[in-house]
Amino acid sequence: LVDVYLPDCKYMDPALSARWSGAGDYPEVAAAALAEMYRQRGSVLHLDDQGLATRGLQRDDTLPSGFVRWERDFDQSNGTVYAGLGHVQRFPDFWETVGGFRQSETSNSAFNTRPEKTTQLDVGVNWKNDRLSTSLSAFYNHIDDYILIDAFNTSARFGKPAGNPAVVRNIDARSYGLEAALSYALTPQWKLDASVAHVRGKNRTDGTPLAQM
């Protein structure tokens, strides 16, 4: 069985193949051979963690997630306070593994990028009456193996080829923020809305602000 085909097609013009190689049917035979190669292996080139082409490379991960939430009403159920704690794991997507010629820090392939693991705490309060509604919430995320696509000066920083190819890295990070919102009904058809939000992120591995928020 063939893992990877590396075809070398010299002619697609029968006149040229007959003149220079004495094989007028070369394009027809070559086209049939290429079609068979495509049927067997398809158009996806699989790479291992060293950037070498291989066949049948796959990953199979089970990623647990869970969430708990506490709520309590007040002011005759006009208001609610709540707190939640959750954990989620995210598998790296196509553009974080093989799309766009992504690389890892140590190889020409990002196929083995680890899943991202986020634990989040959120708290908040909501209140409303006939015309006014308000909300205030805050969150904190503790992220292990955050998936960062790094394209800044990778040639010098990671010894990559000229052109600074994008490097996919697993880093540790945290993010936190808060949001406040207010809505007031002027009439049954018209209302005023206002909101403000603030979010910050930290790359705990490099000690820098977190990109890709």
PDB file of C-alpha atoms in Angstrom:
ATOM      1  CA  LEU A   1       0.000   0.000   0.000  1.00  0.00           C
ATOM      2  CA  VAL A   2       1.153   3.538  -0.785  1.00  0.00           C
ATOM      3  CA  ASP A   3       1.039   6.127   2.024  1.00  0.00           C
ATOM      4  CA  VAL A   4       1.832   9.237  -0.029  1.00  0.00           C
ATOM      5  CA  TYR A   5       1.994   9.681  -3.806  1.00  0.00           C
ATOM      6  CA  LEU A   6       4.506  12.163  -5.263  1.00  0.00           C
ATOM      7  CA  PRO A   7       3.630  12.167  -8.982  1.00  0.00           C
ATOM      8  CA  ASP A   8       5.827  13.699 -11.672  1.00  0.00           C
ATOM      9  CA  CYS A   9       3.714  14.545 -14.720  1.00  0.00           C
ATOM     10  CA  LYS A  10       5.863  15.657 -17.637  1.00  0.00           C
ATOM     11  CA  TYR A  11       3.399  16.261 -20.473  1.00  0.00           C
ATOM     12  CA  MET A  12      -0.263  17.015 -21.030  1.00  0.00           C
ATOM     13  CA  ASP A  13       0.139  17.604 -24.779  1.00  0.00           C
ATOM     14  CA  PRO A  14       0.267  14.344 -26.827  1.00  0.00           C
ATOM     15  CA  ALA A  15       2.208  16.042 -29.624  1.00  0.00           C
ATOM     16  CA  LEU A  16       4.988  17.030 -27.254  1.00  0.00           C
ATOM     17  CA  SER A  17       5.076  13.640 -25.511  1.00  0.00           C
ATOM     18  CA  ALA A  18       5.263  11.894 -28.901  1.00  0.00           C
ATOM     19  CA  ARG A  19       8.003  14.197 -30.121  1.00  0.00           C
ATOM     20  CA  TRP A  20      10.249  14.224 -27.079  1.00  0.00           C
ATOM     21  CA  SER A  21       9.542  10.852 -25.450  1.00  0.00           C
ATOM     22  CA  GLY A  22       8.031   8.750 -28.204  1.00  0.00           C
ATOM     23  CA  ALA A  23       4.852   8.228 -26.181  1.00  0.00           C
ATOM     24  CA  GLY A  24       1.845   9.854 -27.799  1.00  0.00           C
ATOM     25  CA  ASP A  25      -0.549   8.376 -25.256  1.00  0.00           C
ATOM     26  CA  TYR A  26       1.423   9.718 -22.270  1.00  0.00           C
ATOM     27  CA  PRO A  27      -1.177  12.378 -21.247  1.00  0.00           C
ATOM     28  CA  GLU A  28      -4.034   9.856 -21.334  1.00  0.00           C
ATOM     29  CA  VAL A  29      -2.148   7.260 -19.303  1.00  0.00           C
ATOM     30  CA  ALA A  30      -0.834   9.875 -16.857  1.00  0.00           C
ATOM     31  CA  ALA A  31      -4.304  11.359 -16.320  1.00  0.00           C
ATOM     32  CA  ALA A  32      -5.717   7.899 -15.523  1.00  0.00           C
ATOM     33  CA  ALA A  33      -2.868   7.271 -13.067  1.00  0.00           C
ATOM     34  CA  LEU A  34      -3.419  10.618 -11.330  1.00  0.00           C
ATOM     35  CA  ALA A  35      -7.145   9.918 -11.042  1.00  0.00           C
ATOM     36  CA  GLU A  36      -6.400   6.573  -9.378  1.00  0.00           C
ATOM     37  CA  MET A  37      -3.962   8.204  -6.939  1.00  0.00           C
ATOM     38  CA  TYR A  38      -6.641  10.747  -6.005  1.00  0.00           C
ATOM     39  CA  ARG A  39      -9.224   7.986  -5.568  1.00  0.00           C
ATOM     40  CA  GLN A  40      -6.954   6.128  -3.167  1.00  0.00           C
ATOM     41  CA  ARG A  41      -5.548   8.970  -1.081  1.00  0.00           C
ATOM     42  CA  GLY A  42      -7.730  12.049  -1.708  1.00  0.00           C
ATOM     43  CA  SER A  43      -6.469  15.641  -1.560  1.00  0.00           C
ATOM     44  CA  VAL A  44      -5.591  15.980   2.154  1.00  0.00           C
ATOM     45  CA  LEU A  45      -1.915  15.675   3.069  1.00  0.00           C
ATOM     46  CA  HIS A  46      -1.487  14.400   6.638  1.00  0.00           C
ATOM     47  CA  LEU A  47       1.586  15.510   8.618  1.00  0.00           C
ATOM     48  CA  ASP A  48       3.007  14.089  11.824  1.00  0.00           C
ATOM     49  CA  ASP A  49       4.432  16.149  14.711  1.00  0.00           C
ATOM     50  CA  GLN A  50       7.714  16.487  12.845  1.00  0.00           C
ATOM     51  CA  GLY A  51       6.072  17.885   9.733  1.00  0.00           C
ATOM     52  CA  LEU A  52       6.551  14.676   7.728  1.00  0.00           C
ATOM     53  CA  ALA A  53       3.853  13.519   5.347  1.00  0.00           C
ATOM     54  CA  THR A  54       2.073  10.356   6.439  1.00  0.00           C
ATOM     55  CA  ARG A  55      -1.240   8.558   6.016  1.00  0.00           C
ATOM     56  CA  GLY A  56      -4.071   7.942   8.455  1.00  0.00           C
ATOM     57  CA  LEU A  57      -2.983  10.487  11.057  1.00  0.00           C
ATOM     58  CA  GLN A  58      -5.879  11.095  13.448  1.00  0.00           C
ATOM     59  CA  ARG A  59      -6.756  12.268  16.942  1.00  0.00           C
ATOM     60  CA  ASP A  60      -9.425  11.006  19.286  1.00  0.00           C
ATOM     61  CA  ASP A  61      -9.978  13.002  22.491  1.00  0.00           C
ATOM     62  CA  THR A  62     -12.761  12.986  25.077  1.00  0.00           C
ATOM     63  CA  LEU A  63     -13.181  16.497  26.488  1.00  0.00           C
ATOM     64  CA  PRO A  64     -15.248  16.867  29.702  1.00  0.00           C
ATOM     65  CA  SER A  65     -17.321  19.951  30.501  1.00  0.00           C
ATOM     66  CA  GLY A  66     -19.618  20.930  33.349  1.00  0.00           C
ATOM     67  CA  PHE A  67     -21.429  23.900  34.907  1.00  0.00           C
ATOM     68  CA  VAL A  68     -23.169  24.653  38.223  1.00  0.00           C
ATOM     69  CA  ARG A  69     -25.220  27.764  39.006  1.00  0.00           C
ATOM     70  CA  TRP A  70     -26.825  29.249  42.114  1.00  0.00           C
ATOM     71  CA  GLU A  71     -29.651  31.814  41.977  1.00  0.00           C
ATOM     72  CA  ARG A  72     -31.719  33.677  44.562  1.00  0.00           C
ATOM     73  CA  ASP A  73     -34.606  36.109  43.994  1.00  0.00           C
ATOM     74  CA  PHE A  74     -35.179  39.246  46.041  1.00  0.00           C
ATOM     75  CA  ASP A  75     -37.504  42.288  46.123  1.00  0.00           C
ATOM     76  CA  GLN A  76     -40.587  40.169  45.468  1.00  0.00           C
ATOM     77  CA  SER A  77     -38.844  38.431  42.567  1.00  0.00           C
ATOM     78  CA  ASN A  78     -38.040  41.707  40.788  1.00  0.00           C
ATOM     79  CA  GLY A  79     -34.354  40.992  41.277  1.00  0.00           C
ATOM     80  CA  THR A  80     -32.059  37.964  41.030  1.00  0.00           C
ATOM     81  CA  VAL A  81     -28.522  37.393  42.238  1.00  0.00           C
ATOM     82  CA  TYR A  82     -26.533  34.491  40.847  1.00  0.00           C
ATOM     83  CA  ALA A  83     -23.138  32.803  40.789  1.00  0.00           C
ATOM     84  CA  GLY A  84     -21.850  30.131  38.462  1.00  0.00           C
ATOM     85  CA  LEU A  85     -18.794  27.930  38.123  1.00  0.00           C
ATOM     86  CA  GLY A  86     -18.003  26.033  34.945  1.00  0.00           C
ATOM     87  CA  HIS A  87     -15.274  24.119  33.208  1.00  0.00           C
ATOM     88  CA  VAL A  88     -14.991  23.546  29.465  1.00  0.00           C
ATOM     89  CA  GLN A  89     -12.358  22.056  27.176  1.00  0.00           C
ATOM     90  CA  ARG A  90     -12.089  23.078  23.524  1.00  0.00           C
ATOM     91  CA  PHE A  91     -10.466  21.006  20.810  1.00  0.00           C
ATOM     92  CA  PRO A  92      -8.213  23.002  18.429  1.00  0.00           C
ATOM     93  CA  ASP A  93      -9.965  23.721  15.146  1.00  0.00           C
ATOM     94  CA  PHE A  94      -8.747  23.345  11.556  1.00  0.00           C
ATOM     95  CA  TRP A  95      -7.042  26.756  11.461  1.00  0.00           C
ATOM     96  CA  GLU A  96      -5.230  26.007  14.735  1.00  0.00           C
ATOM     97  CA  THR A  97      -3.785  22.687  13.551  1.00  0.00           C
ATOM     98  CA  VAL A  98      -3.255  22.230   9.814  1.00  0.00           C
ATOM     99  CA  GLY A  99      -4.960  25.159   8.046  1.00  0.00           C
ATOM    100  CA  GLY A 100      -2.808  27.978   6.710  1.00  0.00           C
ATOM    101  CA  PHE A 101       0.451  25.987   7.070  1.00  0.00           C
ATOM    102  CA  ARG A 102       0.457  26.407  10.843  1.00  0.00           C
ATOM    103  CA  GLN A 103       3.554  25.250  12.716  1.00  0.00           C
ATOM    104  CA  SER A 104       4.369  24.455  16.339  1.00  0.00           C
ATOM    105  CA  GLU A 105       7.343  25.834  18.252  1.00  0.00           C
ATOM    106  CA  THR A 106       9.385  22.688  17.627  1.00  0.00           C
ATOM    107  CA  SER A 107       8.155  21.313  14.286  1.00  0.00           C
ATOM    108  CA  ASN A 108       6.592  22.206  10.941  1.00  0.00           C
ATOM    109  CA  SER A 109       3.179  20.914  12.035  1.00  0.00           C
ATOM    110  CA  ALA A 110       0.697  22.102  14.688  1.00  0.00           C
ATOM    111  CA  PHE A 111      -1.376  18.914  14.467  1.00  0.00           C
ATOM    112  CA  ASN A 112      -0.677  17.944  18.093  1.00  0.00           C
ATOM    113  CA  THR A 113      -1.775  21.253  19.636  1.00  0.00           C
ATOM    114  CA  ARG A 114      -3.343  20.447  23.017  1.00  0.00           C
ATOM    115  CA  PRO A 115      -7.004  21.203  23.834  1.00  0.00           C
ATOM    116  CA  GLU A 116      -7.754  24.480  25.602  1.00  0.00           C
ATOM    117  CA  LYS A 117      -9.072  24.165  29.192  1.00  0.00           C
ATOM    118  CA  THR A 118     -11.088  27.003  30.754  1.00  0.00           C
ATOM    119  CA  THR A 119     -12.487  27.261  34.294  1.00  0.00           C
ATOM    120  CA  GLN A 120     -14.837  30.249  34.689  1.00  0.00           C
ATOM    121  CA  LEU A 121     -16.426  31.918  37.701  1.00  0.00           C
ATOM    122  CA  ASP A 122     -19.204  34.429  37.067  1.00  0.00           C
ATOM    123  CA  VAL A 123     -21.395  36.445  39.429  1.00  0.00           C
ATOM    124  CA  GLY A 124     -24.099  38.996  38.809  1.00  0.00           C
ATOM    125  CA  VAL A 125     -27.350  40.673  39.723  1.00  0.00           C
ATOM    126  CA  ASN A 126     -30.426  41.597  37.675  1.00  0.00           C
ATOM    127  CA  TRP A 127     -33.295  43.868  38.700  1.00  0.00           C
ATOM    128  CA  LYS A 128     -36.340  45.247  36.884  1.00  0.00           C
ATOM    129  CA  ASN A 129     -39.719  46.906  37.388  1.00  0.00           C
ATOM    130  CA  ASP A 130     -42.377  48.049  34.957  1.00  0.00           C
ATOM    131  CA  ARG A 131     -40.147  50.536  33.124  1.00  0.00           C
ATOM    132  CA  LEU A 132     -36.565  50.081  34.334  1.00  0.00           C
ATOM    133  CA  SER A 133     -34.256  47.077  34.121  1.00  0.00           C
ATOM    134  CA  THR A 134     -30.617  46.870  35.207  1.00  0.00           C
ATOM    135  CA  SER A 135     -27.894  44.252  35.350  1.00  0.00           C
ATOM    136  CA  LEU A 136     -24.349  43.981  36.635  1.00  0.00           C
ATOM    137  CA  SER A 137     -22.086  40.972  36.059  1.00  0.00           C
ATOM    138  CA  ALA A 138     -18.441  40.000  36.426  1.00  0.00           C
ATOM    139  CA  PHE A 139     -16.372  36.979  35.392  1.00  0.00           C
ATOM    140  CA  TYR A 140     -12.938  35.435  35.843  1.00  0.00           C
ATOM    141  CA  ASN A 141     -11.405  32.813  33.544  1.00  0.00           C
ATOM    142  CA  HIS A 142      -8.433  30.611  34.435  1.00  0.00           C
ATOM    143  CA  ILE A 143      -7.162  29.097  31.170  1.00  0.00           C
ATOM    144  CA  ASP A 144      -4.653  26.273  30.807  1.00  0.00           C
ATOM    145  CA  ASP A 145      -3.211  25.502  27.353  1.00  0.00           C
ATOM    146  CA  TYR A 146      -4.785  28.579  25.761  1.00  0.00           C
ATOM    147  CA  ILE A 147      -4.387  28.205  21.982  1.00  0.00           C
ATOM    148  CA  LEU A 148      -2.433  31.221  20.736  1.00  0.00           C
ATOM    149  CA  ILE A 149      -1.640  31.802  17.049  1.00  0.00           C
ATOM    150  CA  ASP A 150       1.639  33.744  17.147  1.00  0.00           C
ATOM    151  CA  ALA A 151       2.872  35.429  13.964  1.00  0.00           C
ATOM    152  CA  PHE A 152       5.152  38.077  15.477  1.00  0.00           C
ATOM    153  CA  ASN A 153       8.807  37.719  14.420  1.00  0.00           C
ATOM    154  CA  THR A 154       8.658  33.909  14.612  1.00  0.00           C
ATOM    155  CA  SER A 155      11.773  33.567  12.428  1.00  0.00           C
ATOM    156  CA  ALA A 156      13.944  35.142  15.116  1.00  0.00           C
ATOM    157  CA  ARG A 157      12.026  33.971  18.198  1.00  0.00           C
ATOM    158  CA  PHE A 158      11.539  30.315  17.252  1.00  0.00           C
ATOM    159  CA  GLY A 159      14.103  29.778  14.488  1.00  0.00           C
ATOM    160  CA  LYS A 160      11.443  29.496  11.798  1.00  0.00           C
ATOM    161  CA  PRO A 161      12.092  30.086   8.076  1.00  0.00           C
ATOM    162  CA  ALA A 162      12.090  33.574   6.600  1.00  0.00           C
ATOM    163  CA  GLY A 163       8.631  35.066   6.249  1.00  0.00           C
ATOM    164  CA  ASN A 164       7.587  34.561   9.895  1.00  0.00           C
ATOM    165  CA  PRO A 165       5.162  31.622   9.508  1.00  0.00           C
ATOM    166  CA  ALA A 166       2.365  31.474  12.071  1.00  0.00           C
ATOM    167  CA  VAL A 167       3.224  29.376  15.129  1.00  0.00           C
ATOM    168  CA  VAL A 168       0.476  27.778  17.234  1.00  0.00           C
ATOM    169  CA  ARG A 169       1.360  27.683  20.922  1.00  0.00           C
ATOM    170  CA  ASN A 170      -0.270  26.373  24.092  1.00  0.00           C
ATOM    171  CA  ILE A 171       0.139  28.962  26.852  1.00  0.00           C
ATOM    172  CA  ASP A 172      -1.419  29.577  30.257  1.00  0.00           C
ATOM    173  CA  ALA A 173      -3.653  32.646  30.531  1.00  0.00           C
ATOM    174  CA  ARG A 174      -6.348  34.409  32.498  1.00  0.00           C
ATOM    175  CA  SER A 175      -9.060  36.895  31.619  1.00  0.00           C
ATOM    176  CA  TYR A 176     -11.562  38.850  33.642  1.00  0.00           C
ATOM    177  CA  GLY A 177     -14.113  41.577  33.143  1.00  0.00           C
ATOM    178  CA  LEU A 178     -17.414  43.136  34.069  1.00  0.00           C
ATOM    179  CA  GLU A 179     -20.476  44.513  32.321  1.00  0.00           C
ATOM    180  CA  ALA A 180     -23.263  46.863  33.385  1.00  0.00           C
ATOM    181  CA  ALA A 181     -26.466  47.505  31.454  1.00  0.00           C
ATOM    182  CA  LEU A 182     -29.531  49.706  31.907  1.00  0.00           C
ATOM    183  CA  SER A 183     -32.785  49.900  29.978  1.00  0.00           C
ATOM    184  CA  TYR A 184     -35.631  52.385  30.461  1.00  0.00           C
ATOM    185  CA  ALA A 185     -38.994  52.233  28.668  1.00  0.00           C
ATOM    186  CA  LEU A 186     -40.101  55.707  27.611  1.00  0.00           C
ATOM    187  CA  THR A 187     -43.320  54.378  26.088  1.00  0.00           C
ATOM    188  CA  PRO A 188     -44.580  50.881  25.214  1.00  0.00           C
ATOM    189  CA  GLN A 189     -42.911  51.344  21.798  1.00  0.00           C
ATOM    190  CA  TRP A 190     -39.713  53.226  22.714  1.00  0.00           C
ATOM    191  CA  LYS A 191     -36.957  52.575  25.201  1.00  0.00           C
ATOM    192  CA  LEU A 192     -33.425  53.723  25.988  1.00  0.00           C
ATOM    193  CA  ASP A 193     -30.585  51.216  26.358  1.00  0.00           C
ATOM    194  CA  ALA A 194     -27.067  51.768  27.677  1.00  0.00           C
ATOM    195  CA  SER A 195     -24.272  49.365  28.530  1.00  0.00           C
ATOM    196  CA  VAL A 196     -20.588  49.414  29.364  1.00  0.00           C
ATOM    197  CA  ALA A 197     -18.100  46.525  29.466  1.00  0.00           C
ATOM    198  CA  HIS A 198     -14.462  46.097  30.437  1.00  0.00           C
ATOM    199  CA  VAL A 199     -12.327  42.994  29.740  1.00  0.00           C
ATOM    200  CA  ARG A 200      -8.650  42.300  30.426  1.00  0.00           C
ATOM    201  CA  GLY A 201      -6.483  39.328  29.585  1.00  0.00           C
ATOM    202  CA  LYS A 202      -3.040  38.149  30.675  1.00  0.00           C
ATOM    203  CA  ASN A 203      -0.624  35.736  29.015  1.00  0.00           C
ATOM    204  CA  ARG A 204       0.690  34.024  32.148  1.00  0.00           C
ATOM    205  CA  THR A 205       3.377  32.115  30.256  1.00  0.00           C
ATOM    206  CA  ASP A 206       5.074  35.144  28.673  1.00  0.00           C
ATOM    207  CA  GLY A 207       3.980  37.770  31.198  1.00  0.00           C
ATOM    208  CA  THR A 208       2.351  39.908  28.485  1.00  0.00           C
ATOM    209  CA  PRO A 209      -1.183  41.064  27.596  1.00  0.00           C
ATOM    210  CA  LEU A 210      -3.300  38.299  26.068  1.00  0.00           C
ATOM    211  CA  ALA A 211      -3.833  38.437  22.318  1.00  0.00           C
ATOM    212  CA  GLN A 212      -6.891  37.126  20.466  1.00  0.00           C
ATOM    213  CA  MET A 213      -9.367  38.118  23.167  1.00  0.00           C
TER     214      MET A 213
END
